[in-house]
Tab-separated table of C-alpha atoms in Angstrom:
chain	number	residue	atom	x	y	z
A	295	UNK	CA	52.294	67.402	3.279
A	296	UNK	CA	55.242	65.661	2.293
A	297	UNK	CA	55.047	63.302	-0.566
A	298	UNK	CA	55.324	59.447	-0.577
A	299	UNK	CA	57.517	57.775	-2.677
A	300	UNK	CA	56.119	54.695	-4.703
A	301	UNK	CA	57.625	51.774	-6.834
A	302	UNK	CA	55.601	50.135	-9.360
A	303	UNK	CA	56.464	46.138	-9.929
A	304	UNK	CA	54.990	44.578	-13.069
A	305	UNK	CA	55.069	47.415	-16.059
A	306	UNK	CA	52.581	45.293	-18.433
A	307	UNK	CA	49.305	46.737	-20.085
A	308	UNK	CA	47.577	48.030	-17.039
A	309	UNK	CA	50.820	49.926	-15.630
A	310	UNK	CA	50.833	52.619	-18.275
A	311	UNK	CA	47.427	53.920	-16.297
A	312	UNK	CA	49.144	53.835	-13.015
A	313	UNK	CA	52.034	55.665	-13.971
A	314	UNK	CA	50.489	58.400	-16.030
A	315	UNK	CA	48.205	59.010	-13.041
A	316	UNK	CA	50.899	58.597	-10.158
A	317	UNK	CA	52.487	61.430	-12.166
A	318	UNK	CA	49.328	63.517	-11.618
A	319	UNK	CA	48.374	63.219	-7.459
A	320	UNK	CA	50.255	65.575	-5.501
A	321	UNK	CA	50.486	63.148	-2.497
A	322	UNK	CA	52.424	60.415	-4.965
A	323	UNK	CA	56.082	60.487	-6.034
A	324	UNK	CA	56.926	57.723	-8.499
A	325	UNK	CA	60.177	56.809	-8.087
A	326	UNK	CA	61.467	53.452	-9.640
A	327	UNK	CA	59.271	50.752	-11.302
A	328	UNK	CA	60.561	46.740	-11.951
A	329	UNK	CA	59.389	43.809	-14.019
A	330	UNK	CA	60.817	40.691	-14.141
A	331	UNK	CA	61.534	41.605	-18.229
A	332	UNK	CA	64.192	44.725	-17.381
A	333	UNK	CA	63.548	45.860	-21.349
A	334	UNK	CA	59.821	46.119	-20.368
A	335	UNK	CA	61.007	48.091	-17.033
A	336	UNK	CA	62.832	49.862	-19.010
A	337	UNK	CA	60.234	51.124	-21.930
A	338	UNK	CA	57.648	51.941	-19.480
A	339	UNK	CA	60.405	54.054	-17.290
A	340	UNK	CA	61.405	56.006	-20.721
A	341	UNK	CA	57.571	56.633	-21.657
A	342	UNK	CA	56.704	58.173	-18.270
A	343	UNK	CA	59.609	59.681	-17.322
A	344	UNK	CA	60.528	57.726	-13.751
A	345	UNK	CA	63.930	58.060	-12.742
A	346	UNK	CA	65.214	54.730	-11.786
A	347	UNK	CA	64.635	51.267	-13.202
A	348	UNK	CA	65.362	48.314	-10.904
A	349	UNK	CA	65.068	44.319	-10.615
A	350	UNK	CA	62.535	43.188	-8.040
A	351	UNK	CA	65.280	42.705	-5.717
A	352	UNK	CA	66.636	46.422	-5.843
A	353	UNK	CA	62.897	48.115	-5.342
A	354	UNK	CA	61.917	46.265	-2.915
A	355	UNK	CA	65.853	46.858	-1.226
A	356	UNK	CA	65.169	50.845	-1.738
A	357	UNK	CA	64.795	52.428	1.503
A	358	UNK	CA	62.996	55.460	0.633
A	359	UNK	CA	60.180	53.331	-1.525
A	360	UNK	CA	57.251	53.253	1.298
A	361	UNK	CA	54.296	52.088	-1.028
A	362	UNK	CA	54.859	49.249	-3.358
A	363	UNK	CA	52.254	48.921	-6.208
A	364	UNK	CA	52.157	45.303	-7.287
A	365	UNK	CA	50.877	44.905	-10.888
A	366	UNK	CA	52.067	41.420	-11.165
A	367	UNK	CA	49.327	38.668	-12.899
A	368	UNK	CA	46.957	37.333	-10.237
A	369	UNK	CA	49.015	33.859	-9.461
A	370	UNK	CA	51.739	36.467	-8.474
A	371	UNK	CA	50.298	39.461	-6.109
A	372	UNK	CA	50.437	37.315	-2.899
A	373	UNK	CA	53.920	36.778	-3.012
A	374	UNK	CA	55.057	39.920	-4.310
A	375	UNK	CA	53.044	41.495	-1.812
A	376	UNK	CA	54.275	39.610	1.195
A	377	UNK	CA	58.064	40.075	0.156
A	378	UNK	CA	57.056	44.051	-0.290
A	379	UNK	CA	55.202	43.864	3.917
A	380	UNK	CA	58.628	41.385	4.878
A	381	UNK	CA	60.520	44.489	2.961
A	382	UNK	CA	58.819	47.037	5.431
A	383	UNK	CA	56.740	48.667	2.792
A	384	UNK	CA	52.914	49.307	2.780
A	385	UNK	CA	51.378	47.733	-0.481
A	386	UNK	CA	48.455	48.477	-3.005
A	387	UNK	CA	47.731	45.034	-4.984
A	388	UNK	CA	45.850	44.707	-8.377
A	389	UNK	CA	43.009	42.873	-8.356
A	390	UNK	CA	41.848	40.394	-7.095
A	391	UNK	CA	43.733	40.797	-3.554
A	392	UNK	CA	45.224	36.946	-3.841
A	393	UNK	CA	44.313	34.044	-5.620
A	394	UNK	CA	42.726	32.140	-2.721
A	395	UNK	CA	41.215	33.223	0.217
A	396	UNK	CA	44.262	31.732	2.143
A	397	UNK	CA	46.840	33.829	0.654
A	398	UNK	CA	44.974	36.805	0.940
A	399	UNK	CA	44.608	36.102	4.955
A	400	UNK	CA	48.138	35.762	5.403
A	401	UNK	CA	49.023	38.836	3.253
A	402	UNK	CA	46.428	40.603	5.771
A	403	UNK	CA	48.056	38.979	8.874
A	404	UNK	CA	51.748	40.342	8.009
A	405	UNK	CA	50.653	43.527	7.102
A	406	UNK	CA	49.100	44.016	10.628
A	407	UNK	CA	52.089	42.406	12.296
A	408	UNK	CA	54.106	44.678	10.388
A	409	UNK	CA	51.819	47.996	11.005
A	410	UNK	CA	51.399	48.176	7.632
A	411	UNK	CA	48.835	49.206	4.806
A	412	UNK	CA	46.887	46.756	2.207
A	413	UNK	CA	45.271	48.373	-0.391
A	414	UNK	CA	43.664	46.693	-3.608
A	415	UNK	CA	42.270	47.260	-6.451
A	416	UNK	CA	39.455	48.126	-7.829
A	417	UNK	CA	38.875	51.752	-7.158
A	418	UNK	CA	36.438	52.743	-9.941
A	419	UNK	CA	34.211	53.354	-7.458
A	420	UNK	CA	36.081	56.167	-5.809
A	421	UNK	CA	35.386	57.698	-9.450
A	422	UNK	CA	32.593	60.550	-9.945
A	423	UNK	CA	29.625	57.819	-11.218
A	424	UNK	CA	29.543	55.575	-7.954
A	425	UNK	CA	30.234	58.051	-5.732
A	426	UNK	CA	27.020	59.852	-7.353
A	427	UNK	CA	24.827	56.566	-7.461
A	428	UNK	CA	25.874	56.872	-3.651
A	429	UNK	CA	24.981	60.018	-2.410
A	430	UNK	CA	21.785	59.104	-4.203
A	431	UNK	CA	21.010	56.114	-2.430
A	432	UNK	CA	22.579	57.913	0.739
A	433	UNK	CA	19.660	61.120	0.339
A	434	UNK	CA	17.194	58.437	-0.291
A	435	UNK	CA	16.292	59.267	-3.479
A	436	UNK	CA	15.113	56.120	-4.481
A	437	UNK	CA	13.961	55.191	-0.485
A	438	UNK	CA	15.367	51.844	1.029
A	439	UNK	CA	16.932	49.630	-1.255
A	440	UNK	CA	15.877	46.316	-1.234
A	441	UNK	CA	16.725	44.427	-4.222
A	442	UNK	CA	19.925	44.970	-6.811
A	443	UNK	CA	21.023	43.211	-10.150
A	444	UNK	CA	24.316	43.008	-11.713
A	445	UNK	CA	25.017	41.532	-15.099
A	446	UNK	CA	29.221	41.813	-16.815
A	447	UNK	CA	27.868	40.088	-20.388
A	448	UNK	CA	31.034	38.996	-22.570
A	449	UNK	CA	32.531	36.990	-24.982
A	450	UNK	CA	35.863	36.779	-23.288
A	451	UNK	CA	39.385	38.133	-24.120
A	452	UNK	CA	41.002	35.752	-26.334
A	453	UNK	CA	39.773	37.789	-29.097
A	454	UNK	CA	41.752	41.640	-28.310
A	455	UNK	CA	44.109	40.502	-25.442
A	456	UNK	CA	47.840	39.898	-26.629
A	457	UNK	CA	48.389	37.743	-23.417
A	458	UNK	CA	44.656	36.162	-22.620
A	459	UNK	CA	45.938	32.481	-21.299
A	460	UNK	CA	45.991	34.085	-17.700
A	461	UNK	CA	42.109	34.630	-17.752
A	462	UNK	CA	41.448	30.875	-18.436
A	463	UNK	CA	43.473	29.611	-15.529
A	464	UNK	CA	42.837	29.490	-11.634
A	465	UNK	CA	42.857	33.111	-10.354
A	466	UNK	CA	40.887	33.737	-13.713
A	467	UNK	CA	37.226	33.507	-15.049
A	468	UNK	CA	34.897	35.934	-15.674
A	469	UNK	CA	34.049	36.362	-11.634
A	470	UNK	CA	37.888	36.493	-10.960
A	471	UNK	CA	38.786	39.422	-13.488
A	472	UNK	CA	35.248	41.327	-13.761
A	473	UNK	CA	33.855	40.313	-10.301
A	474	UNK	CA	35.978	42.496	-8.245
A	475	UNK	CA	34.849	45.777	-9.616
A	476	UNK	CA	31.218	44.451	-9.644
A	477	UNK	CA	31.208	43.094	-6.020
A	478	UNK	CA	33.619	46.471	-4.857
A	479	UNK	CA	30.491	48.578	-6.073
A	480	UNK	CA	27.911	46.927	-4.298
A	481	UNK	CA	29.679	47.030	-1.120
A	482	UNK	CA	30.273	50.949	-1.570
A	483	UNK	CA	26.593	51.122	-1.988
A	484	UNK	CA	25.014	48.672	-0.261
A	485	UNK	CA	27.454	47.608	2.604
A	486	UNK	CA	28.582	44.059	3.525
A	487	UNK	CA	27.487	40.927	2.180
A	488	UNK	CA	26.169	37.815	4.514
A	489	UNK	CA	25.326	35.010	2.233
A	490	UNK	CA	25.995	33.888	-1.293
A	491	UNK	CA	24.544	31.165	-3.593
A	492	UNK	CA	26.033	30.102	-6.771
A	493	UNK	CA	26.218	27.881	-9.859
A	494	UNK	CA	28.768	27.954	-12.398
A	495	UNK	CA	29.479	26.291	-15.888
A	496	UNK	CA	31.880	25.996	-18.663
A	497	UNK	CA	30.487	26.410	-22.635
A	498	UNK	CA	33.961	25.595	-24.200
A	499	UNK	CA	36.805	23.529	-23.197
A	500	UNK	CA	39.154	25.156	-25.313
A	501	UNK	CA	39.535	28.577	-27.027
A	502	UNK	CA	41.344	30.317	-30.002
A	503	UNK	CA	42.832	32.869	-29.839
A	504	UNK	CA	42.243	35.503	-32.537
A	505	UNK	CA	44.792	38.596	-31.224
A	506	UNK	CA	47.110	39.341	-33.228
A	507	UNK	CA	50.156	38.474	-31.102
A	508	UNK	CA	48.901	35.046	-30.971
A	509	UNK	CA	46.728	34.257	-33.090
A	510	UNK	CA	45.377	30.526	-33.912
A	511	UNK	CA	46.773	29.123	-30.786
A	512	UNK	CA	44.836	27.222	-28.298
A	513	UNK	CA	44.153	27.643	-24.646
A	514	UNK	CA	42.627	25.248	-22.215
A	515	UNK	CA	40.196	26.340	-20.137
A	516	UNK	CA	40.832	25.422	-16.403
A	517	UNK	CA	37.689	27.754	-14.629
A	518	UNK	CA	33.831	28.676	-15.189
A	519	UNK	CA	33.530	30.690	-17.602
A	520	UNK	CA	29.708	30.917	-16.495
A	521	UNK	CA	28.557	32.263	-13.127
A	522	UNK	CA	25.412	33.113	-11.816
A	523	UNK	CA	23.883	33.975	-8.358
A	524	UNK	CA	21.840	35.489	-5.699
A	525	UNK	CA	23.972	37.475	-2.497
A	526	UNK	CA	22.390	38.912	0.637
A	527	UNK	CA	23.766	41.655	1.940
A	528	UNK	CA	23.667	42.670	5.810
A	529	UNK	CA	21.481	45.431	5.105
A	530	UNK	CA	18.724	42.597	4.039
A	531	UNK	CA	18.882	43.816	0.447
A	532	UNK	CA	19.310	40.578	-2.149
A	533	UNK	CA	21.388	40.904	-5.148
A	534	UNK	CA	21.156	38.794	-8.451
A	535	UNK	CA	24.582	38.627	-10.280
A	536	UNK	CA	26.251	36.994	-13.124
A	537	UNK	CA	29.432	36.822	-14.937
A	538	UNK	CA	30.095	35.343	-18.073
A	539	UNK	CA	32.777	34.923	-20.950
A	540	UNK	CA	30.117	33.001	-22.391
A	541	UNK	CA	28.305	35.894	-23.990
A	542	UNK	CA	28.950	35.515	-27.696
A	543	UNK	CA	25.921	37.681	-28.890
A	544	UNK	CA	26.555	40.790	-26.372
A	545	UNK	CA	23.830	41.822	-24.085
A	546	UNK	CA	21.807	44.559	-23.223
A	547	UNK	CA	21.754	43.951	-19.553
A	548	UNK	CA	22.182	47.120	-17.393
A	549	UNK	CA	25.540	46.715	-15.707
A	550	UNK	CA	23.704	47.314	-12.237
A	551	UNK	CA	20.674	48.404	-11.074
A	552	UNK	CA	19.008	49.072	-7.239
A	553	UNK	CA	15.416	49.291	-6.729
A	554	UNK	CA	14.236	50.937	-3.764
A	555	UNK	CA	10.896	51.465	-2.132
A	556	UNK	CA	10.410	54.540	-4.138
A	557	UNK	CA	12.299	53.971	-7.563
A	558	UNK	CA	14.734	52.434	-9.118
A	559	UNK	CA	18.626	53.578	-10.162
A	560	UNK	CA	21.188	52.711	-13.029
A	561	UNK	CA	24.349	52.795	-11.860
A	562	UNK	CA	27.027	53.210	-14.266
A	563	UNK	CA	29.405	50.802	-15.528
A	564	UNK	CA	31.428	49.731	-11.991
A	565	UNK	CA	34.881	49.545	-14.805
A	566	UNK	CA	34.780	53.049	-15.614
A	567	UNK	CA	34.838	55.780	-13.431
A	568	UNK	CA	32.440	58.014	-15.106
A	569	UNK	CA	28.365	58.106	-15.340
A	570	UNK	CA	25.516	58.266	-16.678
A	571	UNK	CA	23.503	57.714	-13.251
A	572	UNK	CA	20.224	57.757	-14.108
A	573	UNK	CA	17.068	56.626	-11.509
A	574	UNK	CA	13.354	56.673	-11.949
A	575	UNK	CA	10.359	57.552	-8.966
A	576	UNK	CA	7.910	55.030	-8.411
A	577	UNK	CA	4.949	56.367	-11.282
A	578	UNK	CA	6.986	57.804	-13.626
A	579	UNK	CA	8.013	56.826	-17.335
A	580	UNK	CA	11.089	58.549	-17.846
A	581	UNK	CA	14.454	58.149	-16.554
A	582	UNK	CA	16.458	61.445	-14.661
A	583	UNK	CA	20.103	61.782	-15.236
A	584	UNK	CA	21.597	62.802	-12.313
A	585	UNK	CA	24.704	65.316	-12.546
A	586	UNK	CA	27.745	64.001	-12.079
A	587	UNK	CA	29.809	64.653	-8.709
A	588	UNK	CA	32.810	67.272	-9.745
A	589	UNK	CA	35.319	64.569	-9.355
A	590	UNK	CA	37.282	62.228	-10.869
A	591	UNK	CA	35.076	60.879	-13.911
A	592	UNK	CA	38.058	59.323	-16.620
A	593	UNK	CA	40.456	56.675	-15.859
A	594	UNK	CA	42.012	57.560	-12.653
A	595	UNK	CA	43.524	54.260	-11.769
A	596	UNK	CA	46.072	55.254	-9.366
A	597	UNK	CA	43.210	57.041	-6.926
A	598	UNK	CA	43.668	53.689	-4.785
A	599	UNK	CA	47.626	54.439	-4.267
A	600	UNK	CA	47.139	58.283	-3.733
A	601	UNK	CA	44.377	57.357	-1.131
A	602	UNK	CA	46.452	55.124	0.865
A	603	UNK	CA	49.231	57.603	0.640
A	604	UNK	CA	47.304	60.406	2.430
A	605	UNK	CA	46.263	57.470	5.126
A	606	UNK	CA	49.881	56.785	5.535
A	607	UNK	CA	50.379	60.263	6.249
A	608	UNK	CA	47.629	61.289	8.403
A	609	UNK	CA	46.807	58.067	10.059
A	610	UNK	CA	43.177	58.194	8.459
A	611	UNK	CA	41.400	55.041	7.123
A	612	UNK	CA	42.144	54.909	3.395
A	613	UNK	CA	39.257	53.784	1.092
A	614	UNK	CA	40.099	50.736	-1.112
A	615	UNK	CA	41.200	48.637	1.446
A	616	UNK	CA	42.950	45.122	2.112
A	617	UNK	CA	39.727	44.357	4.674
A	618	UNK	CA	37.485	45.218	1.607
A	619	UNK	CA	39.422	43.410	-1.165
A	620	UNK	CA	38.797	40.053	1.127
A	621	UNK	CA	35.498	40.592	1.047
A	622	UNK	CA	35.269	40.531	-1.973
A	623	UNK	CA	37.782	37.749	-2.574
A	624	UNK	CA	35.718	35.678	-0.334
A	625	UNK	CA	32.547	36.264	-1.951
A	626	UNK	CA	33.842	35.675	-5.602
A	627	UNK	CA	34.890	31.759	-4.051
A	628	UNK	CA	31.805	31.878	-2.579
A	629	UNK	CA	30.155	31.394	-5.689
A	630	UNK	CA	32.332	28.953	-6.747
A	631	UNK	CA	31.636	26.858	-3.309
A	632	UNK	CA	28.348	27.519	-3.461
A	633	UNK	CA	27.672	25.641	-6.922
A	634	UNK	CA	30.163	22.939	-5.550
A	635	UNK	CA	28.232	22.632	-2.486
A	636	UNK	CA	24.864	22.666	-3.879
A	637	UNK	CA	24.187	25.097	-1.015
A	638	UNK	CA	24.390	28.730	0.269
A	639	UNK	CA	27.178	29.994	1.726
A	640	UNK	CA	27.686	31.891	4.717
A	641	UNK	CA	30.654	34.738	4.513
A	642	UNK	CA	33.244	34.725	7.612
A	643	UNK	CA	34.827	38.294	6.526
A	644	UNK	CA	33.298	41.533	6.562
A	645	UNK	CA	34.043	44.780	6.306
A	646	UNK	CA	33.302	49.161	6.582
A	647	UNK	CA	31.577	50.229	3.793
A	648	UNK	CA	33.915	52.840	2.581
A	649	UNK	CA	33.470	55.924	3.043
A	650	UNK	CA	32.578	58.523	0.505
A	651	UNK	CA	35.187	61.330	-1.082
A	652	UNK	CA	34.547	64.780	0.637
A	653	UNK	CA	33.180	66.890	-2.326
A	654	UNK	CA	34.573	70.218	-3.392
A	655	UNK	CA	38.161	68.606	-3.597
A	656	UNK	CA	40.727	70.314	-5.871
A	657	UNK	CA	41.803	67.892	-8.635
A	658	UNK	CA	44.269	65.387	-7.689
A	659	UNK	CA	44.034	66.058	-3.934
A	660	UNK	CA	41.627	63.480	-1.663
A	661	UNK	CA	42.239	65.199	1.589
């Protein structure tokens, strides 16, 4: 199968991932990378040994680039990604998707009047722990689920982050820049979600920053920093969930948890893409560890990408999808609307619930 070639704009913190494991799937050729700092461009290039450095302009000019992964900050990925689908090429976004729901509907719309791919990020749950806590679920170990909980507990980023104003302002927040991989999971395993309510709140006004880069200065805080809430899902299960930067004792909260109608299961941390996966029958004390799929269970970020690539190749459906990042777009506003509202709201988007990686692959293949 021939190879697709790739371009990677924005080369800050998160690209080194991408481009180590771009290097690494058989499916992806990395050929250029951009950032609107060239020196940047230019250190990440010499690190990971891509051939060609260009400005925004030039990559998304290249003719044989046919996937564009956008690593821009959040206020960014809609436009990048609709100058990548006007470009002709098929893109795979960060997360979230867009900032609002209406920029992620028209990056949607172009890419299927273009014939073109969306793809977003997260896919930590194409790693080895939710695909587990899914075939699980899927043999009915635990019988139906009917109840979940979710709980990302922290104190924010101001205080390791060299560049944390970004999380503070609109397109940020705690549901913003944890929700996605939170939300992603419980779609894998649950399916599509039909209702959210919501309430949100705000402990400071104002941070400090205590990174090194910048430390002592001040950022305003323009979005919760607190939010809490109950989703129903299609399926009938309900969900409680809540994201906070407001955390400044930690927590001992279990990332996320189902309970079925014969036990209960610990699913892993949705940010990593390793285990444990634990569950526990109805009547018995101790927890099982379930083994782990053979699979991808260390940071693969860059699985999204080499998915799409074999769908642009072979026509199949590709797993971390623009239909699925919407969804969960929509449902992190819906929070947010929700607690505005002072009432539930009703989702207008849903989506397939991906489906899961064939087992016995060979590593760094997904077909």
């Amino acid at each position: 199968m021939d190879k697709v070639k790739v371009g990677i704009i924005g080369c800050g913190k998160i690209s080194g991932i991408y481009m180590e494991n771009c290097l690494k799937f058989e499916i992806l050729e990395l050929k250029a990378c951009a950032d609107v700092d060239m020196s940047r461009a230019k250190a990440q290039a010499e690190q990971y040994g891509i051939p060609q450095v260009h400005t925004v302009d030039q990559l998304l000019e290249d003719p044989e680039i046919e996937i564009i992964i956008n690593l821009t900050i959040p206020a960014a990925h809609a436009e990048i990604s609709l100058r990548a689908l006007e470009a002709g090429k098929h893109v795979y976004v960060e997360k979230p998707l867009a900032v609002t729901r209406e920029e992620g509907q028209r990056v949607l719309e172009l890419a299927k009047e273009k014939g073109l791919l969306v793809g977003s990020a997260p896919e930590t749950f194409l790693g080895a722990g939710i695909q587990t806590a899914l075939k699980l679920i899927d043999e009915g170990v635990i019988g139906r689920p009917v109840a979940a909980t979710a709980f990302m507990m922290s104190r924010g980023h101001e205080h390791w982050h060299p560049d944390p104003e970004f999380y503070y302002a609109a397109g940020g927040g705690p549901m913003f820049d944890m929700g996605p991989y939170y939300l992603t999971a419980l779609v894998q395993l649950l399916g599509p979600i039909d209702a959210v309510a919501g309430m949100t709140g705000m402990a400071l006004a104002e941070r400090k920053i205590t990174s090194e880069k910048k430390a002592g200065q001040s950022i305003q805080v323009d979005i919760p920093t607190h939010v809490a809430g109950t989703l129903r899902f299609e399926s009938g299960v309900i969900a409680t969930m809540i994201t906070s930067f407001d955390i400044f004792g930690g927590s001992e909260l279990p990332p996320i948890e189902i309970y079925g109608t014969e036990g209960t299961l610990r699913v892993p941390d949705p940010n990593t893409f390793g285990g444990p996966v634990r569950y526990r029958k109805t009547g018995e004390q101790e927890w099982h560890e379930a083994e782990l799929l053979a699979g991808y269970d260390q940071n693969t970020r860059g699985i999204g990408p080499a998915d799409m690539a074999y769908a642009v190749r072979t026509g199949r459906a590709h797993r971390a999808s623009g239909e699925l990042a919407y969804h969960v777009l929509e449902a992190m506003w819906a929070f947010h609307d929700s607690s505005d509202a002072q009432r539930f709201y009703e989702m207008e988007s849903t989506c397939s619930r991906p489906a899961p990686l064939p087992e016995g692959l060979a590593p760094y293949t997904l077909d």
